[in-house]
XYZ file of C-alpha atoms in Angstrom:
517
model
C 95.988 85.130 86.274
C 92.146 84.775 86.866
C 89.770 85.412 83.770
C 86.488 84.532 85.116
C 84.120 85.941 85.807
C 84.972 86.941 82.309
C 82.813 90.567 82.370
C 83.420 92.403 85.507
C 80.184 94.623 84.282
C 76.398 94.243 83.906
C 75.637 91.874 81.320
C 72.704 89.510 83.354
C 70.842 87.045 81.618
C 72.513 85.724 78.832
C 71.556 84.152 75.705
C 74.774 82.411 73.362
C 74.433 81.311 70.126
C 77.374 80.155 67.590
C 77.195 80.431 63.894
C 79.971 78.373 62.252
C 83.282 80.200 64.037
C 81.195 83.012 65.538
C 79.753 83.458 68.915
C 76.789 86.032 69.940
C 75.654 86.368 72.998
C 72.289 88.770 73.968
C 71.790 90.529 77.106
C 68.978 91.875 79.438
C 69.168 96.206 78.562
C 66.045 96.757 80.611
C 64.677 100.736 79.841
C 67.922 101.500 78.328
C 67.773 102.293 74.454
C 69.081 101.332 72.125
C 68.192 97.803 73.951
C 68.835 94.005 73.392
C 72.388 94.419 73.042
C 74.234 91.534 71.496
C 77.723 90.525 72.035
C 80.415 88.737 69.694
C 83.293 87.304 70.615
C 85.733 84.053 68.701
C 86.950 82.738 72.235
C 83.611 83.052 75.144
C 86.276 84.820 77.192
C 86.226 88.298 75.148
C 83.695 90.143 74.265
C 82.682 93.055 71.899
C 79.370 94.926 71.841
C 78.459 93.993 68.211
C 75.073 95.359 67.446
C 71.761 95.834 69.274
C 67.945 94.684 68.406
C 65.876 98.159 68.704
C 66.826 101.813 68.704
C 63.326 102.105 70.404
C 60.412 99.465 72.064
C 57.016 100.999 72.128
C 57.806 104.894 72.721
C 54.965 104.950 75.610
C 55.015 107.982 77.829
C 57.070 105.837 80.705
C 59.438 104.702 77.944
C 60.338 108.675 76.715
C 60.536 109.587 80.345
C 57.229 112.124 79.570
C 56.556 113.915 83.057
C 56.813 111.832 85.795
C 56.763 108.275 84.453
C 59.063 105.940 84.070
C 60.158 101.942 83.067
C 62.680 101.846 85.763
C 63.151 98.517 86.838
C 61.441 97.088 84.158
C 61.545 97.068 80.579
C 63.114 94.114 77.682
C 64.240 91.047 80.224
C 65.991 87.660 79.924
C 65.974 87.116 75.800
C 66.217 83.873 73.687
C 68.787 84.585 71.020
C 68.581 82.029 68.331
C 68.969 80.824 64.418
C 66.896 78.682 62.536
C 67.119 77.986 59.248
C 69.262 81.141 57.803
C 67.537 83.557 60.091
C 68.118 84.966 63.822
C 65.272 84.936 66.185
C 65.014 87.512 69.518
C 62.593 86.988 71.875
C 61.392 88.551 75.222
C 58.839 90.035 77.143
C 59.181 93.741 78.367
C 57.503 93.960 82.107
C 56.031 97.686 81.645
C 54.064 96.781 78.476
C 53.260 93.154 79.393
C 53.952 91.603 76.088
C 55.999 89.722 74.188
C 58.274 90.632 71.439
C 59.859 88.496 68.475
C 62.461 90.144 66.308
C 63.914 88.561 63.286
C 66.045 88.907 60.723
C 68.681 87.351 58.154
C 71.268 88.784 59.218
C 72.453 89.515 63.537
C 73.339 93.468 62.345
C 69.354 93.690 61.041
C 67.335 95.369 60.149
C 65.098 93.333 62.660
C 61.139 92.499 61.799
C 59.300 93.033 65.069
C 55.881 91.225 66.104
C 54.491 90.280 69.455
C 53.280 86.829 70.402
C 50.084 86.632 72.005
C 50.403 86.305 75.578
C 53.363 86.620 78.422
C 55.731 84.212 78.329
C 58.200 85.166 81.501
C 62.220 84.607 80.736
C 61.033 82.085 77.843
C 63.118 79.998 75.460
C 62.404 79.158 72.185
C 62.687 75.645 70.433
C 62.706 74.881 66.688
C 61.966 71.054 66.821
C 62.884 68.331 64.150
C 59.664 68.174 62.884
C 59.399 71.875 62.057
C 56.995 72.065 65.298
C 57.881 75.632 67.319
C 57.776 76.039 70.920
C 58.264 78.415 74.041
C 59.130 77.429 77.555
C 58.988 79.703 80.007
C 57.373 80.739 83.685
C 58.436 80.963 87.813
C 58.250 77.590 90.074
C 55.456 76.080 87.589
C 57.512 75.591 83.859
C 55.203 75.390 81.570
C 55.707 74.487 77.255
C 53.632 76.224 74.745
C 53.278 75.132 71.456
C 53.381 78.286 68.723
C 51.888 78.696 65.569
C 53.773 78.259 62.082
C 54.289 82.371 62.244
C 54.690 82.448 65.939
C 51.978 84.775 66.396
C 50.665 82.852 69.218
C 49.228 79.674 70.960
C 48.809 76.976 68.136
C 45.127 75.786 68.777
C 44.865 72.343 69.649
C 48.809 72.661 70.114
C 50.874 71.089 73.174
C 50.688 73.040 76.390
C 51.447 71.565 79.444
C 53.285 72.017 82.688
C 56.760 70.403 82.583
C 58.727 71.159 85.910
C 57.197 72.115 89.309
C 59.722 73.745 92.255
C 59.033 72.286 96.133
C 57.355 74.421 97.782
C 58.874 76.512 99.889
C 61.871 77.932 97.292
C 63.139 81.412 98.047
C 62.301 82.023 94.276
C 60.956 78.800 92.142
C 62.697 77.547 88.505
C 62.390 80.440 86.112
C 65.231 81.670 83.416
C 64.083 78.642 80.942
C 66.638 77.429 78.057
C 65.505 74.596 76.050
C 67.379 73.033 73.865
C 67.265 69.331 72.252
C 70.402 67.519 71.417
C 70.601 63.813 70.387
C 67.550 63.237 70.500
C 67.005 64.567 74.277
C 65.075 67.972 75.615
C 67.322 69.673 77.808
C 65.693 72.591 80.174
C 67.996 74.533 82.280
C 66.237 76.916 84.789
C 67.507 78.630 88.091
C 65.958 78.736 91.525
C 67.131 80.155 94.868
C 66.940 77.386 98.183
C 65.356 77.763 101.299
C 67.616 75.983 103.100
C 69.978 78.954 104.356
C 72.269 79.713 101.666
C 70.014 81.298 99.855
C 71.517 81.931 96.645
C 71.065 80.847 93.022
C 71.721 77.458 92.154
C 71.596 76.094 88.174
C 69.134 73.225 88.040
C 69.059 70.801 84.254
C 66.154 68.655 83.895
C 65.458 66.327 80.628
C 63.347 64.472 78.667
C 62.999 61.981 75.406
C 59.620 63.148 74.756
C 58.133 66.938 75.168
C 54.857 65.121 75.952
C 57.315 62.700 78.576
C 58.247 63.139 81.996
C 61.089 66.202 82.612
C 63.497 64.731 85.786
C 66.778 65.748 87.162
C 67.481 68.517 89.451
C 70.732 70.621 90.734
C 73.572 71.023 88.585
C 75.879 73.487 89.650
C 76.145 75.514 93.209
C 78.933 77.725 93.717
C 79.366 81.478 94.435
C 83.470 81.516 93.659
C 83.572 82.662 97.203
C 81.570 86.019 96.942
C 78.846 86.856 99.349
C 76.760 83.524 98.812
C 75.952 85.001 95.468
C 75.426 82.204 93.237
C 76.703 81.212 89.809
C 73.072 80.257 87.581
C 71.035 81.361 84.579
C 71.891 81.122 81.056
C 72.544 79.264 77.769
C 74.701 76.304 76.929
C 76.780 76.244 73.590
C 79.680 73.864 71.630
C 82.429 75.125 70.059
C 83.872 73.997 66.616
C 85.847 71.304 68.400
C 82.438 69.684 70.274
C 83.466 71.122 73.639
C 80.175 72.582 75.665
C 80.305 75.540 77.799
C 78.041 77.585 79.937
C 77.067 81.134 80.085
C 75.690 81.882 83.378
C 75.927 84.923 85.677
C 76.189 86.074 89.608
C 75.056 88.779 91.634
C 77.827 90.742 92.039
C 76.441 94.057 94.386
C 76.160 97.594 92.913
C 78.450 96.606 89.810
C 75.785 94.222 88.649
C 75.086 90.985 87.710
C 77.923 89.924 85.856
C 78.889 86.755 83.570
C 80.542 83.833 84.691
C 81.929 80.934 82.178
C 81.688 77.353 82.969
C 83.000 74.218 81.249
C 80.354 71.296 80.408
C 81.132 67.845 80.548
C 78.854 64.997 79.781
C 78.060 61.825 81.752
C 75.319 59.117 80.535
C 73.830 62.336 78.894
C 73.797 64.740 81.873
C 75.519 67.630 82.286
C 78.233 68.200 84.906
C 79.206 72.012 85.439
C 82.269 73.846 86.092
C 85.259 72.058 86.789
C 85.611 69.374 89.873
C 81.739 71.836 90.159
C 83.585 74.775 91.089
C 83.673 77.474 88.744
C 87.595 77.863 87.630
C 89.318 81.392 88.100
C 91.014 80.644 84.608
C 89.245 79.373 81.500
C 90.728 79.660 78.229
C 88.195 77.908 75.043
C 90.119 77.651 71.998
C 90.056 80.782 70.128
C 88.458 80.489 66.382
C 90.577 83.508 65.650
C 93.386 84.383 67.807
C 94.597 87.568 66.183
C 91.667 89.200 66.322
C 91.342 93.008 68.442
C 88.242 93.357 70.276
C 86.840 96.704 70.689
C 86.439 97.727 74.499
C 83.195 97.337 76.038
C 83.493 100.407 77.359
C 85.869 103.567 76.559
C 86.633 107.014 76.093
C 84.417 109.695 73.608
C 85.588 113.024 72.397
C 82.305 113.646 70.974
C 83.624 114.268 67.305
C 80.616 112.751 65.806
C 79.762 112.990 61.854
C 76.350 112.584 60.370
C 75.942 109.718 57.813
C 74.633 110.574 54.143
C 71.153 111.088 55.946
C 72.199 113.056 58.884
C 72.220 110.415 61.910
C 74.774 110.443 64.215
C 75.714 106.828 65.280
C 77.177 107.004 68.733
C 79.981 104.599 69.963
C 78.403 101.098 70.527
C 79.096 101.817 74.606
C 76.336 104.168 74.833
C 73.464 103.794 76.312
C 70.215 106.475 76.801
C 68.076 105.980 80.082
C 64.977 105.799 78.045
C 63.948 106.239 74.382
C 65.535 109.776 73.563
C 63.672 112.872 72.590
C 66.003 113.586 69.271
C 65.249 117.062 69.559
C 67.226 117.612 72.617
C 70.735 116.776 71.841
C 73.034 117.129 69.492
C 76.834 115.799 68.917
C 77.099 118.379 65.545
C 75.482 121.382 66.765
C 78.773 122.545 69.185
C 81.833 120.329 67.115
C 83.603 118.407 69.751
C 80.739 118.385 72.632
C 77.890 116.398 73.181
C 74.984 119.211 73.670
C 71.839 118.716 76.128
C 68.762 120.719 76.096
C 66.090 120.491 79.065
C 61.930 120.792 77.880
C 60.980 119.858 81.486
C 61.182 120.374 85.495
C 61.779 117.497 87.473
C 62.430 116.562 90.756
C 65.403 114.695 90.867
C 67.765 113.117 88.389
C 66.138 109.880 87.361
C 63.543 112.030 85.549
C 66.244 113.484 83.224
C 65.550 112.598 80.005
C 69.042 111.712 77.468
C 71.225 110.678 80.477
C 73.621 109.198 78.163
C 74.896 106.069 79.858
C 77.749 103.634 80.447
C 78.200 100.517 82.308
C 80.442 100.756 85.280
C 82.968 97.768 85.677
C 85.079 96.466 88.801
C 86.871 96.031 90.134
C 87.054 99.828 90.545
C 86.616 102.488 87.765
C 86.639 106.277 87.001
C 85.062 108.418 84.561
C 85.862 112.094 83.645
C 84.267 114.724 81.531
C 84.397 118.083 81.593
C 81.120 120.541 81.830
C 80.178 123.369 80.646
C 77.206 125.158 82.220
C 77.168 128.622 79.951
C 73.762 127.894 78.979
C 72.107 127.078 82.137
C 69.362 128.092 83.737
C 68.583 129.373 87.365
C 67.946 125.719 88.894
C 69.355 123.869 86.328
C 71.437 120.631 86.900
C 74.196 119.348 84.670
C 77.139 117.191 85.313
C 78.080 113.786 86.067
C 76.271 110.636 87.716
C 76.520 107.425 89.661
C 73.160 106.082 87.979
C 70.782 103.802 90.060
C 67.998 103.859 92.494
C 70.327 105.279 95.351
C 72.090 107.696 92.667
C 74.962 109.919 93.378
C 76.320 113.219 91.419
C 78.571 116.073 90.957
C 76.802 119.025 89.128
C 77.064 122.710 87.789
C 74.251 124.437 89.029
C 72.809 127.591 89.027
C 70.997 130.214 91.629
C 70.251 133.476 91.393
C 72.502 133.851 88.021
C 75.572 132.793 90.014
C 77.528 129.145 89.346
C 77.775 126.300 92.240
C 79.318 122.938 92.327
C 77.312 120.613 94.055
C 77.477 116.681 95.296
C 73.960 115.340 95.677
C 72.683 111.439 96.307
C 70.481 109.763 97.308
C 71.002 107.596 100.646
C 69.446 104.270 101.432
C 65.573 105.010 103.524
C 65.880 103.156 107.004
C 61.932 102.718 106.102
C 62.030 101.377 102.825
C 62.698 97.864 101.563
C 66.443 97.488 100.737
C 65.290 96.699 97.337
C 63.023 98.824 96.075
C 59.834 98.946 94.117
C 60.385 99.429 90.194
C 59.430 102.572 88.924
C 60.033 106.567 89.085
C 61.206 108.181 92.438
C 59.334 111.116 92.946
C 61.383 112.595 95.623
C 64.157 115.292 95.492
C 67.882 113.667 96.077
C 70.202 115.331 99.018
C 72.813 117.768 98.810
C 75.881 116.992 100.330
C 78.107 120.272 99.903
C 77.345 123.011 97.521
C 80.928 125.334 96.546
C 80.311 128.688 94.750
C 82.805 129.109 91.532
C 83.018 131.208 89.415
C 83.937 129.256 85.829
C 81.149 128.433 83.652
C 83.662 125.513 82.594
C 84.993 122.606 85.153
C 86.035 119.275 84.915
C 84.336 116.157 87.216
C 85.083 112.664 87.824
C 83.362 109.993 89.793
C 85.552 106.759 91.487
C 83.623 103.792 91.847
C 84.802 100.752 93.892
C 83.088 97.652 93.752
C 86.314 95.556 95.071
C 84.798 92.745 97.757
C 81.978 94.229 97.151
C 82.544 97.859 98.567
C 79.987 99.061 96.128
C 81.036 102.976 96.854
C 81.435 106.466 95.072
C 83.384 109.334 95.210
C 83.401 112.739 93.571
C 85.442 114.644 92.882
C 86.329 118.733 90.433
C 89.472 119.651 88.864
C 91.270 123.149 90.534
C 93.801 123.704 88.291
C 95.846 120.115 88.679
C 94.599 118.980 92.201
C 91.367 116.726 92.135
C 89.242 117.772 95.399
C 86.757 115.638 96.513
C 83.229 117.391 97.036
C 80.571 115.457 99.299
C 80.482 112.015 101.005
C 81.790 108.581 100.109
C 77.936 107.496 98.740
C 77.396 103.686 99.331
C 76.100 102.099 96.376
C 73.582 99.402 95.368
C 72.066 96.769 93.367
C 68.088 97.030 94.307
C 65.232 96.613 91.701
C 64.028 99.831 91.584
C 66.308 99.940 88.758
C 67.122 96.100 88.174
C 70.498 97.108 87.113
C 73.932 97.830 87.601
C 75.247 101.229 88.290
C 75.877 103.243 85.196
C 78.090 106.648 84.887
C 75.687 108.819 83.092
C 76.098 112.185 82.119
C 72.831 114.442 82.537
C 70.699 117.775 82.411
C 67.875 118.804 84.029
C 65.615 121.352 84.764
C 64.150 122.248 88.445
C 62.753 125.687 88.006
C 61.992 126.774 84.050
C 62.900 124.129 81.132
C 64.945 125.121 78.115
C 68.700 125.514 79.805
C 71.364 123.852 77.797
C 74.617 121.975 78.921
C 77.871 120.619 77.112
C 80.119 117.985 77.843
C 83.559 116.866 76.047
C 86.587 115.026 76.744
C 85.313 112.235 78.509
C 87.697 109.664 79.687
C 86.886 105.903 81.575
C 89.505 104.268 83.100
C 89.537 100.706 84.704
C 91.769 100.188 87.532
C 92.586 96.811 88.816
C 91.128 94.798 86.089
């Protein structure tokens, strides 16, 4: 039975570390908070969300979703997860702010120290070198080394900064996604570019050197797409297990689901790494588990919203959960109605990306379905609440109000013939279309959304509850991955406002179910 790709869901850019019989693995969360999600797993084949970095980045306006901005699209990208000397080091530059951000800490759970480094270092890697010297690689088709001071606050002066790697000219994209790493004695960067020579997809590259002041060669390592839409396998870190066996985590494009990760073996020859096996990725990979009893929590899952405070009164959602943006605290609560998860709006908006506390969820493949159950008592005259297909062309089924009477209503929006297929990162600032609108007369109803992302259909339905028969309301809406967003497609359940702010929604019983996994 086929294994791998090992996480049919959006977990791009990955970072893996191990720690004695322990293996952590960080993530690219984008705008979503809490962000820099880490993973744990005792095998490289399952995975449990573990902890994250940050419950918030910088709280600017585009970060809290204040009026019309936004950090779609861009956001905490492509960390370096390591440990050095007793304590864990998190690194990454967030693409709305323009700066880079070191976290550390003694322990992976935190509580995390956070400084920036001076300057941008795109999708950079860190290195802790024998002689105590620190450094970051990083960049796109020119790779360039930095040397960092003692307290990584920025360039060392007089340090080592030089250009290592140079693409050809003429790359789709050039080398970028830098991991550095030095082992016996050798520098190892792995990077990813995309060809111009018609396949167009990414291909893992591994270049090396004795020296960090000495010439970097090599070249391609690994080109496969495990027969998906030319969608190749590239982009990530290298680790050993316990036993000395080396394995890759990389990931692939996989359409509207996401970018999703992909585990390849490593071999060594004369000190060069050879990928994947016979340099095919294998449908089945199974590392030796450093503790095969253990029961990993799912990454994704079910919520009755039955929520108690800690001794200082925070709720701690489940570790699935996700918020568009930083969350304005003051606007939900998982205490105030026992059993539901309770939305207030404080703004109008225009369409559903402006909502602020969408709570969120990956979708996985290869199809899934989500249900929760609404109830739209407290809503106001233009006033949105229900649940979502979340991306740049979004989707939903919603309670909504007119004229103090209740509708149902399937809204998207569709691809623009005029617009680039993928996008420009950001806000949309234009309304969404309705599909079908059904008059009912229950404050109270029960939605689900069916996504299918088998062969890369990349489509979702919707679909309300009368009595036991699920009817579908509105089109099939075709999905996709585009960088307005950057990200997979989330199921997100939302509020908001079109017409006077201050209406109120509640949600409970939600249920996810994976089909075909």
């Amino acid at each position: 039975m086929e294994n791998n790709p090992i996480i049919y869901s959006d977990f791009p850019d990955p970072d893996v570390i191990r720690v004695d019989d322990t293996y952590y693995m960080i993530s690219t969360t984008m705008h979503f908070m809490p962000g820099g999600v880490i993973l744990r797993s005792y095998d490289l084949v399952h995975w449990e969300i573990f902890t994250y970095v940050y419950d918030s980045l910088d709280d600017t306006p585009g970060q809290r979703l204040e009026g019309a901005a936004a950090v779609y699209g861009k956001g905490m990208w492509a960390a370096t997860l390591r440990r050095h000397k007793g304590i864990f080091y998190v690194c990454f530059v967030a693409n709305d702010t323009k700066k880079t951000y070191l976290y550390t800490s003694k322990d992976i759970t935190g509580p995390w120290k956070k400084q920036n480094i001076e300057g941008f270092y795109h999708d950079c890697s860190l290195l802790f070198d024998d002689d105590d010297r620190i450094y970051i690689v990083y960049g796109n088709a020119e790779i360039k080394l930095t040397e960092l001071k003692a307290d990584l606050s920025g360039p060392k002066p007089d340090g080592l900064h030089r250009t290592i790697i140079k693409d050809s000219p003429g790359v789709r994209l050039g080398y970028e996604g830098s991991h550095i790493y030095k082992m016996n004695g050798i520098y190892y960067v792995f990077l990813i570019h995309w060809l111009a020579d018609g396949s167009k997809r990414r291909v893992e590259a591994c270049f090396c050197a004795k020296s960090l002041e000495g010439e970097f060669t090599g070249g391609d390592v690994f080109d496969d797409d495990i027969g998906f839409q030319n969608a190749g396998v590239a982009q990530g870190g290298i680790v050993d297990t316990p036993d000395g066996d080396w394995y890759a985590m990389l990931f692939q494009d996989h359409g509207a689901v996401g970018r999703i990760p992909v585990l390849l073996p490593i071999r060594w020859e004369n000190g060069f790494p050879i990928f994947g096996a016979d340099k095919k990725t294998p449908l089945y990979i199974e590392p030796k588990s450093t503790r095969p009893d253990y029961k990993y929590r799912p990454l994704t899952g079910d919520d009755a919203f039955d929520y108690e405070p800690d001794e200082n009164g925070t709720v701690h959602l489940k570790e699935f959960w996700q918020w568009n943006h930083t969350p304005d605290n003051s606007l939900w609560s998982m205490t105030e109605k026992p059993g539901a998860f309770r939305l207030y709006s404080d703004k109008l908006c225009v369409n559903i990306v402006q909502a602020k506390n969408t709570l969120t969820q990956r979708m996985t493949g290869p199809a899934c379905e989500m249900i929760v159950t609404v109830d739209g008592s407290g809503l106001k005259d233009g006033d949105y609440a229900g649940i979502c297909a979340l991306q740049g062309c979004y989707g939903f089924i919603a309670l909504t109000k007119a004229s103090g009477k209740n509708y149902l209503v399937m809204t998207a929006k569709e691809m623009d013939p005029q617009e680039s297929t993928w996008g420009e990162p950001g806000g949309d600032q234009k309304p969404g279309k309705e599909f079908e609108r059904l008059p009912v007369t229950d404050d109270r109803i029960t939605l689900k959304i069916r996504a299918d992302f088998k062969d890369g259909i990349d489509e979702a339905e919707f679909y309300y509850l009368d009595k036991t028969k699920w009817n579908k309301l509105g089109i099939t809406h075709k999905l996709y991955f585009r960088l307005d967003h950057f990200v997979g497609c989330r199921v997100g359940l939302f509020l908001y406002s079109t017409m006077a702010a201050g209406g109120r929604a509640d949600f409970d019983h939600f249920a996810y179910r994976t089909e075909g996994a």
